[in-house]
mmCIF file of C-alpha atoms in Angstrom:
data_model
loop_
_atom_site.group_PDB
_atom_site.id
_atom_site.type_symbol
_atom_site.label_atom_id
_atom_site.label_comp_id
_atom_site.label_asym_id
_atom_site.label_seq_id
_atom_site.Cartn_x
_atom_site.Cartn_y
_atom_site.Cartn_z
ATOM 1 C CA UNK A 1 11.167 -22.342 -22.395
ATOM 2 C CA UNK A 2 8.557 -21.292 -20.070
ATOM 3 C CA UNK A 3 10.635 -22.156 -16.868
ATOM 4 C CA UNK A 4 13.074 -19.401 -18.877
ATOM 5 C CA UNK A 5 10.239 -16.919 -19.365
ATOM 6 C CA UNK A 6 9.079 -17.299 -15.410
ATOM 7 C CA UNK A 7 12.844 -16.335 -14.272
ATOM 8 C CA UNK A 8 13.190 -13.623 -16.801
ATOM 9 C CA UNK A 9 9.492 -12.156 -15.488
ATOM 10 C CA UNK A 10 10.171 -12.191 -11.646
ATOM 11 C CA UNK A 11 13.641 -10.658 -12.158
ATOM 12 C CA UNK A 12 12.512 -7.862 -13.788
ATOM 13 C CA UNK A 13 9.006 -7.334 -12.185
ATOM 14 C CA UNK A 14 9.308 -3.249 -11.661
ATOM 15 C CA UNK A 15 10.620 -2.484 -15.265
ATOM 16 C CA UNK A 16 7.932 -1.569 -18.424
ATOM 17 C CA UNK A 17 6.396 -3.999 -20.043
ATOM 18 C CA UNK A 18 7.990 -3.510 -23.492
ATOM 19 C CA UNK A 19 11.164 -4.101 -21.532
ATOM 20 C CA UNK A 20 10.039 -7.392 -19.959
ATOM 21 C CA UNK A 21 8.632 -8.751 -23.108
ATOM 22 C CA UNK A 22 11.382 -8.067 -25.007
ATOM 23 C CA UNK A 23 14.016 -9.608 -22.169
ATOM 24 C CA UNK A 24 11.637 -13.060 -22.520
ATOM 25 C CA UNK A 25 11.643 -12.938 -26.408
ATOM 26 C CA UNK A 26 15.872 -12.439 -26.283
ATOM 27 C CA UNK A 27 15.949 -15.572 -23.159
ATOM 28 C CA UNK A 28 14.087 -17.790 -25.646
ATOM 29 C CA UNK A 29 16.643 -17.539 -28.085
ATOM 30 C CA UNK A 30 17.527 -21.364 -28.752
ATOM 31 C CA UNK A 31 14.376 -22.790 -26.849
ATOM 32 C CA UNK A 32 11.125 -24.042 -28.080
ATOM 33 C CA UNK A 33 9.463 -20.544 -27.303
ATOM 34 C CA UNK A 34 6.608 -19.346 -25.472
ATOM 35 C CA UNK A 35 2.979 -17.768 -25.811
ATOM 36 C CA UNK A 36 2.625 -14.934 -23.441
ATOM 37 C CA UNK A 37 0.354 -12.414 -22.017
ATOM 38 C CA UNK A 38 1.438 -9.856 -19.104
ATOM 39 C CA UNK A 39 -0.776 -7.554 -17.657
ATOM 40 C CA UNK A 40 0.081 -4.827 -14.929
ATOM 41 C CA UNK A 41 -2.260 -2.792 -13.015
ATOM 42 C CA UNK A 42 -1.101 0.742 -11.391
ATOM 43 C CA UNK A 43 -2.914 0.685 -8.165
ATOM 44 C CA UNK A 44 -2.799 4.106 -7.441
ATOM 45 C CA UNK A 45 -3.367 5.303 -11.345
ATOM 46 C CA UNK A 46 -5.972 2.537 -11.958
ATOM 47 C CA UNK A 47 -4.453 2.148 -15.291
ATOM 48 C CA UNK A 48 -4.030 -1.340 -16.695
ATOM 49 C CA UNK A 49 -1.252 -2.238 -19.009
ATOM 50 C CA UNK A 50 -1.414 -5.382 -21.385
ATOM 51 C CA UNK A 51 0.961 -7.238 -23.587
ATOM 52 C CA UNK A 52 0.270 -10.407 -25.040
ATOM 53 C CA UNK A 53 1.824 -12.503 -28.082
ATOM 54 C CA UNK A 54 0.123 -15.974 -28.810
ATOM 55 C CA UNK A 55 -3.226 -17.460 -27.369
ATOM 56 C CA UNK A 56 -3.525 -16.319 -24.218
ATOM 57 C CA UNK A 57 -6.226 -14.254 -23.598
ATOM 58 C CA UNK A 58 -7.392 -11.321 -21.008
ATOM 59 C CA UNK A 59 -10.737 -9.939 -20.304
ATOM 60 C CA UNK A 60 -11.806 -7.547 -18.155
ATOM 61 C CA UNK A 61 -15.445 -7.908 -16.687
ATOM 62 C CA UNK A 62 -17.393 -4.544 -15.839
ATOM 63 C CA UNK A 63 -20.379 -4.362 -13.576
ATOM 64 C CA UNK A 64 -22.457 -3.839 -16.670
ATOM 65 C CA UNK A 65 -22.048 -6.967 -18.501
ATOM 66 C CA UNK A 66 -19.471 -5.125 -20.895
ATOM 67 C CA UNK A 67 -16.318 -7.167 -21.405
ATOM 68 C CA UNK A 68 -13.109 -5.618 -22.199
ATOM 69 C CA UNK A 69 -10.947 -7.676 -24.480
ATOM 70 C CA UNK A 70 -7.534 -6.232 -25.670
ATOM 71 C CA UNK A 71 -6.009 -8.723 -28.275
ATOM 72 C CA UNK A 72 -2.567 -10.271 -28.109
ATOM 73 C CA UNK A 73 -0.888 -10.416 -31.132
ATOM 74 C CA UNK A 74 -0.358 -13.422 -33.328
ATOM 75 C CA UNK A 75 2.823 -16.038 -33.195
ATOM 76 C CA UNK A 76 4.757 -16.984 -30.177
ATOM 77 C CA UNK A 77 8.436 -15.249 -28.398
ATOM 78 C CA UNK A 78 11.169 -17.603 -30.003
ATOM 79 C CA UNK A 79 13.886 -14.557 -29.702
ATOM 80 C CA UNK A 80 12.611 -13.462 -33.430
ATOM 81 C CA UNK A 81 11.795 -9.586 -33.365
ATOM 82 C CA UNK A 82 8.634 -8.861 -32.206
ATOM 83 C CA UNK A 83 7.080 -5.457 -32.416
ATOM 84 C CA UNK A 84 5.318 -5.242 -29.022
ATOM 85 C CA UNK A 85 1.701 -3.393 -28.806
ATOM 86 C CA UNK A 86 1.193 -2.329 -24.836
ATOM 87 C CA UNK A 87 -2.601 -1.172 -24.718
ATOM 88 C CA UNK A 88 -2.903 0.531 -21.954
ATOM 89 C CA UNK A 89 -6.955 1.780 -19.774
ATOM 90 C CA UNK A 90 -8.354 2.874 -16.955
ATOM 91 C CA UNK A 91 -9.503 -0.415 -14.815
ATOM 92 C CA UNK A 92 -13.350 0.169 -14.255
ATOM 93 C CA UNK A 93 -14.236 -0.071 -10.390
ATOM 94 C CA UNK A 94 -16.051 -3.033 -9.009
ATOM 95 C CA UNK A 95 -14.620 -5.068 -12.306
ATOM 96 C CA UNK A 96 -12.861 -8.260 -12.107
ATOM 97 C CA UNK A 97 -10.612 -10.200 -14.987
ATOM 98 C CA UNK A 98 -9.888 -13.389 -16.586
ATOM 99 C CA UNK A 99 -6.609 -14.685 -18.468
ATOM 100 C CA UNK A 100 -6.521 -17.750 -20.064
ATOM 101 C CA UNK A 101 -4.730 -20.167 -22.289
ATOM 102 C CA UNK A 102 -6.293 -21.174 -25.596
ATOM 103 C CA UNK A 103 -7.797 -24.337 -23.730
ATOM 104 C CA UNK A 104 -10.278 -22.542 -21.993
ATOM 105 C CA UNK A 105 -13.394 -21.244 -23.765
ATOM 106 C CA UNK A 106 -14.977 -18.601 -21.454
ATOM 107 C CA UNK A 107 -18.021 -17.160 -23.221
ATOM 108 C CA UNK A 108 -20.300 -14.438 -21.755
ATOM 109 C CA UNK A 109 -22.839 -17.120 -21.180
ATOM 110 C CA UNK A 110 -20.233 -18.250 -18.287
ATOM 111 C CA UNK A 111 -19.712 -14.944 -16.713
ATOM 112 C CA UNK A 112 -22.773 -15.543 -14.253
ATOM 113 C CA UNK A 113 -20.859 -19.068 -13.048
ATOM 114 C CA UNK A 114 -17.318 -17.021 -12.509
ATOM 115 C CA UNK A 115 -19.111 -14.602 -10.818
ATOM 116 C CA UNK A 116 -20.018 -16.792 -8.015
ATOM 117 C CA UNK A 117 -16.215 -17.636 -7.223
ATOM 118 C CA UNK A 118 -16.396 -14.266 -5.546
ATOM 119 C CA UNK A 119 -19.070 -14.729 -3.182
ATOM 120 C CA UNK A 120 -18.207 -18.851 -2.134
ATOM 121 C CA UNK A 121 -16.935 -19.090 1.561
ATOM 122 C CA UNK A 122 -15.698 -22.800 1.219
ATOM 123 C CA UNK A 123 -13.150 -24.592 -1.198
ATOM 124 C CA UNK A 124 -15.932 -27.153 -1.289
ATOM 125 C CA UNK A 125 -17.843 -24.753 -3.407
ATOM 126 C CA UNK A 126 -14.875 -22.754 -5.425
ATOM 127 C CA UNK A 127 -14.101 -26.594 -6.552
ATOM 128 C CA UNK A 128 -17.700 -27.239 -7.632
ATOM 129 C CA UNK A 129 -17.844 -23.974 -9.747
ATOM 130 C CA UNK A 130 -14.584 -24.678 -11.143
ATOM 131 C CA UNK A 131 -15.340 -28.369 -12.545
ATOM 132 C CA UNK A 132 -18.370 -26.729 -14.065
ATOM 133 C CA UNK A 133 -16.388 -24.330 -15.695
ATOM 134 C CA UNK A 134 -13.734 -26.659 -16.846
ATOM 135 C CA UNK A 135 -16.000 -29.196 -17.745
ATOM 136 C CA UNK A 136 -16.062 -26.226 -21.102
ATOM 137 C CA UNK A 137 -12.184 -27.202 -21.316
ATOM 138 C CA UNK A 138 -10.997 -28.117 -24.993
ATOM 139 C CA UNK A 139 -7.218 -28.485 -24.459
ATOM 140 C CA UNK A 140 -4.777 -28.403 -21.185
ATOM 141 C CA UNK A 141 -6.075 -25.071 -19.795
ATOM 142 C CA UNK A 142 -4.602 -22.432 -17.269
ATOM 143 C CA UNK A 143 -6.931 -19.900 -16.541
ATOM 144 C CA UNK A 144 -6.574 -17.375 -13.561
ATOM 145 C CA UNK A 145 -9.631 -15.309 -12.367
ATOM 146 C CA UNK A 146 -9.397 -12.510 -9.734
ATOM 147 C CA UNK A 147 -10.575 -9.137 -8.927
ATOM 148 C CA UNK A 148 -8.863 -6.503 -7.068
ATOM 149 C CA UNK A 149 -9.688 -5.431 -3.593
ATOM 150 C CA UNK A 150 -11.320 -2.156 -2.815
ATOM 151 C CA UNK A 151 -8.280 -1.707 -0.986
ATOM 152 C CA UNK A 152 -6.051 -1.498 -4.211
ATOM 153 C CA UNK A 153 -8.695 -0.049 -6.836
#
């Protein structure tokens, strides 16, 4: 099922999100069915779109401390209908992001750890900071953690 929703995704990277959601809900049709959260971010608008259905969460870290957190909506894609909610914002500069699967537990007491991904110049490090933060871990967990380059926002 999520082998399915990869192909579906990366053949139809440049169409809206409602559209790609809804071509991974139909393509799971007969399969176990996935969780899923998609995110897109418009370099040269700055605007961020999100669509999520299941556990998977995204966050959005400001300079400030304040977290954005748009909510996915509940159940999973099994080809059912789904009524998909795109949220849509203005990426704040200098912000970076988190998505994760529900066997991560990221809490703002954590942000200060992620934070120092960004400055680490070895993989030595990076693999230090990452045991710490999986050590958190509660379930299998994929999480991915990035910030955009002044170059793109």
């Amino acid at each position: 099922a999520s082998q399915r929703a990869v192909e579906v995704i990366e053949a139809s990277l440049n169409e809206p999100l409602d559209s790609i959601m809804e071509k991974v809900n139909q393509a799971q049709q007969g399969l176990r069915g996935v969780v899923l959260s998609i995110f897109k971010l418009h370099t040269k608008t700055k605007i961020v779109e999100f669509c999520g259905v299941g556990n998977i969460r995204f966050n959005i870290y400001k300079p400030d401390g304040e977290i954005i957190q748009p909510l996915p909506n509940r159940g999973y894609l099994s080809g059912q209908p789904v009524n998909f909610q795109i949220k849509s914002f203005l990426y704040p500069d200098e912000a970076w992001f988190s998505i994760y699967s529900d066997g991560v537990h990221l809490q703002s007491k954590h942000v200060p750890v992620i934070k120092r991904l960004f400055s680490t110049k070895n993989e030595e490090d990076a693999d230090r900071i990452l045991d710490e933060l999986s050590s958190h871990a509660i379930d299998d967990m994929t999480v991915v953690i990035g910030k955009p380059t002044s170059k793109v926002c």
